[in-house]
mmCIF file with all atom_site columns, C-alpha atoms in Angstrom:
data_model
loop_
_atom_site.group_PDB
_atom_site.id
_atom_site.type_symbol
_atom_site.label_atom_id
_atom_site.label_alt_id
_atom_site.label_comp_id
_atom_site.label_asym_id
_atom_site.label_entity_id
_atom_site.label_seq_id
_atom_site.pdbx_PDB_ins_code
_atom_site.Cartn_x
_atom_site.Cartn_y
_atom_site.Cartn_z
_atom_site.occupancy
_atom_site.B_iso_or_equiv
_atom_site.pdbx_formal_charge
_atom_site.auth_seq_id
_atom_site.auth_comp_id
_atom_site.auth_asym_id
_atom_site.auth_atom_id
_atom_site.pdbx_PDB_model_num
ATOM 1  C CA . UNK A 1 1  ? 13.976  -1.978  2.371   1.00 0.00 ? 251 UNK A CA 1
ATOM 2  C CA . UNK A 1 2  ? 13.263  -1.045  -0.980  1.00 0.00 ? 252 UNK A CA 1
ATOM 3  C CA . UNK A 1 3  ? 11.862  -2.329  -4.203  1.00 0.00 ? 253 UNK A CA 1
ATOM 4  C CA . UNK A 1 4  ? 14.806  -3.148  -5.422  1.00 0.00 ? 254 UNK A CA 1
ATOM 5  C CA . UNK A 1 5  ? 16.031  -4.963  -2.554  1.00 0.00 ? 255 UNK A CA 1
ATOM 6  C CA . UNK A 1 6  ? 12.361  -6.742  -1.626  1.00 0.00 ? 256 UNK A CA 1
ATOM 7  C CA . UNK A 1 7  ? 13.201  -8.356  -5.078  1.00 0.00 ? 257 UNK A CA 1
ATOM 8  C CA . UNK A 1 8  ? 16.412  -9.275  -4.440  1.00 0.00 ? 258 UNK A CA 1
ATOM 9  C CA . UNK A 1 9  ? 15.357  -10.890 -0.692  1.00 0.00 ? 259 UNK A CA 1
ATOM 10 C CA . UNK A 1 10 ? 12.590  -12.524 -3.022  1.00 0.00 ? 260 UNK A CA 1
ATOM 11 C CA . UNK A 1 11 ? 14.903  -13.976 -5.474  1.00 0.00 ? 261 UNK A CA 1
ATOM 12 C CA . UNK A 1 12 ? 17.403  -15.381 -2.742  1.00 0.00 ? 262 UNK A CA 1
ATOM 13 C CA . UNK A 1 13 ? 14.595  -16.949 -0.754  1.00 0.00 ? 263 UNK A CA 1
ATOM 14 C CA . UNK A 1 14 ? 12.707  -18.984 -3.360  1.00 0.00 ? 264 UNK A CA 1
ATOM 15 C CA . UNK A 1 15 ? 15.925  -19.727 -5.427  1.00 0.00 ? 265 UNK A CA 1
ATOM 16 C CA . UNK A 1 16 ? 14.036  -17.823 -8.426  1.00 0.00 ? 266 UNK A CA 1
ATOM 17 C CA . UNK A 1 17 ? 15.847  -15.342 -11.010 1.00 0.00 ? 267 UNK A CA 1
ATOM 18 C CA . UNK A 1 18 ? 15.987  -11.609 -10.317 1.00 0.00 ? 268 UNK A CA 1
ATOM 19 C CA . UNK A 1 19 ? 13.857  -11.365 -13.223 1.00 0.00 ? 269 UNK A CA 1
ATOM 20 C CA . UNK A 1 20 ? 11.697  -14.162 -11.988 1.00 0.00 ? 270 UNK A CA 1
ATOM 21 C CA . UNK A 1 21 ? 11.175  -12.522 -8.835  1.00 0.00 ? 271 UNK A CA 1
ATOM 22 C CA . UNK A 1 22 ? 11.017  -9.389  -10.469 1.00 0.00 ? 272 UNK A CA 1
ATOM 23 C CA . UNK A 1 23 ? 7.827   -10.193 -11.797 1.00 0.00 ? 273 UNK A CA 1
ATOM 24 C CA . UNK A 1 24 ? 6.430   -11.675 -9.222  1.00 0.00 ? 274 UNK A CA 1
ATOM 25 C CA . UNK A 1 25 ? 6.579   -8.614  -6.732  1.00 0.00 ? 275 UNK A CA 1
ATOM 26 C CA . UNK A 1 26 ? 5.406   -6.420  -10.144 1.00 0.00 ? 276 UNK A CA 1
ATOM 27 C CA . UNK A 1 27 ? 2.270   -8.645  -10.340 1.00 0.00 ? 277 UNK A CA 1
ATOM 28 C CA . UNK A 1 28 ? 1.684   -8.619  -6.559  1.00 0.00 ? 278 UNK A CA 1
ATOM 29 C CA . UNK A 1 29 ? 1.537   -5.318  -6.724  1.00 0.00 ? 279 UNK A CA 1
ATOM 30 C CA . UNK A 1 30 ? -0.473  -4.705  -10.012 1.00 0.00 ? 280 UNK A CA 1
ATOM 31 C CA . UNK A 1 31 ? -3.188  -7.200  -8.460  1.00 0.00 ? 281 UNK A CA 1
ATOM 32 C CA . UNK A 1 32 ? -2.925  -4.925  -5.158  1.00 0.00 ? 282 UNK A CA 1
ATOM 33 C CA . UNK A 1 33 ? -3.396  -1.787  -7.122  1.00 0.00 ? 283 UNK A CA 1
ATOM 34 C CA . UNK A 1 34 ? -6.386  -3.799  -9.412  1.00 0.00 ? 284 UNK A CA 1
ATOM 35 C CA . UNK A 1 35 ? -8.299  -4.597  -6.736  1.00 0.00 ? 285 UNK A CA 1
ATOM 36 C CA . UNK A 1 36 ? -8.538  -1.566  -4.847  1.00 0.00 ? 286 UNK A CA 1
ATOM 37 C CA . UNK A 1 37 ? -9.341  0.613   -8.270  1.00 0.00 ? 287 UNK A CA 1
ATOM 38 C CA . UNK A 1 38 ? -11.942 -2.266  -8.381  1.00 0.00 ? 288 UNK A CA 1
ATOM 39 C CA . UNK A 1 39 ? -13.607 -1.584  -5.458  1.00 0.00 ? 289 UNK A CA 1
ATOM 40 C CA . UNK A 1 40 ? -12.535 -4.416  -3.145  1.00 0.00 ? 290 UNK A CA 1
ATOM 41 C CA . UNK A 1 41 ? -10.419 -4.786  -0.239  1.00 0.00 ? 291 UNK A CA 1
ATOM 42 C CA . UNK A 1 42 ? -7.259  -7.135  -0.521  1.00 0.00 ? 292 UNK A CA 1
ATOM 43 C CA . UNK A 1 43 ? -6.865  -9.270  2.524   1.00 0.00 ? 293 UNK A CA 1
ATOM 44 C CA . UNK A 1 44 ? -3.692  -10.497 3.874   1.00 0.00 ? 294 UNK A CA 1
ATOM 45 C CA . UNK A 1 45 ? -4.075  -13.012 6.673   1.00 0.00 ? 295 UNK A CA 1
ATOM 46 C CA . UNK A 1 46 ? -2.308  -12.490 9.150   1.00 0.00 ? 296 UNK A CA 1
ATOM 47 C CA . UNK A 1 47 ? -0.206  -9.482  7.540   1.00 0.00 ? 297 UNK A CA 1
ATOM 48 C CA . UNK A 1 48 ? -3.331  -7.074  7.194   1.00 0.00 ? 298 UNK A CA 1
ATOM 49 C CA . UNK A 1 49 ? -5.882  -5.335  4.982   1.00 0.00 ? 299 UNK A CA 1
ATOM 50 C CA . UNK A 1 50 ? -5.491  -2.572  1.958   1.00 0.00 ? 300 UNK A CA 1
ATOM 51 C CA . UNK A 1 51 ? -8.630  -0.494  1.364   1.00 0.00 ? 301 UNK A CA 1
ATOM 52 C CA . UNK A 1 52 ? -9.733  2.895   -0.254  1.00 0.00 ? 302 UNK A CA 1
ATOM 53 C CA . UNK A 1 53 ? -11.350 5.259   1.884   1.00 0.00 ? 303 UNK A CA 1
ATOM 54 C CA . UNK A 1 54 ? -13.101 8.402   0.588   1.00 0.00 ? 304 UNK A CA 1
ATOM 55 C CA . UNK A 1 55 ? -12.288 11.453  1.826   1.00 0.00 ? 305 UNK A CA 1
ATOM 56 C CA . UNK A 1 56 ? -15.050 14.575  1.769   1.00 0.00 ? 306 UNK A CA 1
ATOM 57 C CA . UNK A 1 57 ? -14.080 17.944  0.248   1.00 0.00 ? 307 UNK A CA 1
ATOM 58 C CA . UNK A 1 58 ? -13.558 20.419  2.476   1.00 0.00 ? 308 UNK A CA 1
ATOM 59 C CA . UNK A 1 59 ? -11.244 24.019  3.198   1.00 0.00 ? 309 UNK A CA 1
ATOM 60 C CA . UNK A 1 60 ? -8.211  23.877  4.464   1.00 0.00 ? 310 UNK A CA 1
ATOM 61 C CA . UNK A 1 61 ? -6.029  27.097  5.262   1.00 0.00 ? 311 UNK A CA 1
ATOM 62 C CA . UNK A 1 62 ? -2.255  27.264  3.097   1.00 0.00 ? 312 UNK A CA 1
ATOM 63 C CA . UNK A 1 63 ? 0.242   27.459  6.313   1.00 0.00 ? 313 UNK A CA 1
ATOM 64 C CA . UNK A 1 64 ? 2.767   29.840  4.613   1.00 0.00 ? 314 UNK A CA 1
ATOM 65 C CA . UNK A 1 65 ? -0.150  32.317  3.401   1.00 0.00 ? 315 UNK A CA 1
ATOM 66 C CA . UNK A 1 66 ? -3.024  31.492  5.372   1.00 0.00 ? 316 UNK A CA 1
ATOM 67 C CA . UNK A 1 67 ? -5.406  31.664  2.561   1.00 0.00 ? 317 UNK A CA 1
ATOM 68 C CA . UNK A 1 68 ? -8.507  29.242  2.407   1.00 0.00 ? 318 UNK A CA 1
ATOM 69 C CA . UNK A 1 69 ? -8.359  26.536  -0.327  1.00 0.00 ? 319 UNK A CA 1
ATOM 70 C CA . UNK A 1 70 ? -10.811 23.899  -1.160  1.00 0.00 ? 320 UNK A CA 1
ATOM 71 C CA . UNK A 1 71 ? -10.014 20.641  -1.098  1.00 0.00 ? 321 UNK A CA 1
ATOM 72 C CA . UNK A 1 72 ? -11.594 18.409  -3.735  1.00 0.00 ? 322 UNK A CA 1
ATOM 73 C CA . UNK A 1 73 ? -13.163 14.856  -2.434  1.00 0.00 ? 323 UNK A CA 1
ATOM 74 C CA . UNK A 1 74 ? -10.653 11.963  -3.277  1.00 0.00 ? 324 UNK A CA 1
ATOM 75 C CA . UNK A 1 75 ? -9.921  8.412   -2.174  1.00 0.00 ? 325 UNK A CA 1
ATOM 76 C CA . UNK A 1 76 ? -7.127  7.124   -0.849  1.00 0.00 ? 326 UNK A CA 1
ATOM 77 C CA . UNK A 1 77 ? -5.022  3.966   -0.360  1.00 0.00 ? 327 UNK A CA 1
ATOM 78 C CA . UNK A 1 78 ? -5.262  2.592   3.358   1.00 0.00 ? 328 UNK A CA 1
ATOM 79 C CA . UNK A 1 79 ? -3.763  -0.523  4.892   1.00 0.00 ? 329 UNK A CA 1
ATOM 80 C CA . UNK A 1 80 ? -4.080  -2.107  8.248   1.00 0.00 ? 330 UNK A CA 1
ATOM 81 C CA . UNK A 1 81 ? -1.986  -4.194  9.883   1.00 0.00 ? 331 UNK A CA 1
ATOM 82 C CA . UNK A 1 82 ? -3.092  -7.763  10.727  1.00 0.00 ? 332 UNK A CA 1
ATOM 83 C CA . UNK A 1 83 ? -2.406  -8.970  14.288  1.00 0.00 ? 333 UNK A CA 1
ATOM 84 C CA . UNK A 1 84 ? 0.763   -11.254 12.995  1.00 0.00 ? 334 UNK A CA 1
ATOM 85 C CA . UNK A 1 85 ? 2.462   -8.181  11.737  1.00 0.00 ? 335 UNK A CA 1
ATOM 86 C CA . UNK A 1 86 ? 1.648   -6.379  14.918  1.00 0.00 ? 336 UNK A CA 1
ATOM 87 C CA . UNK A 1 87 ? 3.246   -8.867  16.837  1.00 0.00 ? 337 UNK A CA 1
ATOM 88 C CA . UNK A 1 88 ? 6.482   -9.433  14.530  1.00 0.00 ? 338 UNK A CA 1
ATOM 89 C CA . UNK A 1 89 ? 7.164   -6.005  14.866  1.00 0.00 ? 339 UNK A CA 1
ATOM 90 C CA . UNK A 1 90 ? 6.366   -5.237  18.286  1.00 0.00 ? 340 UNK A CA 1
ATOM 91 C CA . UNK A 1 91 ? 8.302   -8.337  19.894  1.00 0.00 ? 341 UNK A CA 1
#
C-alpha cells in the first residue's frame, strides 16, 4: 500500500473527502516527523514506537573498489513494532 492508496482506504473508512483524508495522513505524518526532529519518541499503543538512534562515525570499505571511506555520525529514523501489530501480522 501506498500513500496514495493509505489515503484513499482513509477516506472510504471514515466517510471523509480525499482531501479531508488527505490532510489528515499529511499531518500524521508531519507530527511523526516533528517529534522525532524534537527529540522524542512517538508512541503508538499497540501498533509500536518511532525513535532516532545515533549512529557513530566509522570506515567502511566501497565494495566495487575496496577503498576505505569514512562514514560521518548521523541519526536515523527507527520504529518498533508494538505487540498488536506483531500479532496482526503474524496470525
Amino acid at each position: 500500500m501506498n500513500k496514495s492508496e493509505l489515503i484513499a482506504k482513509v477516506a472510504h473508512d471514515t466517510k471523509l473527502t480525499r482531501g479531508e483524508a488527505e490532510e489528515v495522513v499529511e499531518a500524521t505524518i508531519e507530527n511523526i516527523i516533528s517529534a522525532l526532529r524534537g527529540g522524542d519518541d512517538v508512541r503508538l499503543m499497540g501498533f509500536g514506537v518511532f525513535t532516532v538512534t545515533r549512529r557513530k562515525s566509522g570506515e567502511a570499505r566501497n565494495p566495487k573498489t575496496g577503498k576505505i571511506i569514512k562514514m560521518p555520525a548521523s541519526k536515523r529514523a527507527r520504529f518498533k513494532p508494538g505487540k498488536l501489530l506483531k500479532e496482526a501480522v503474524n496470525s
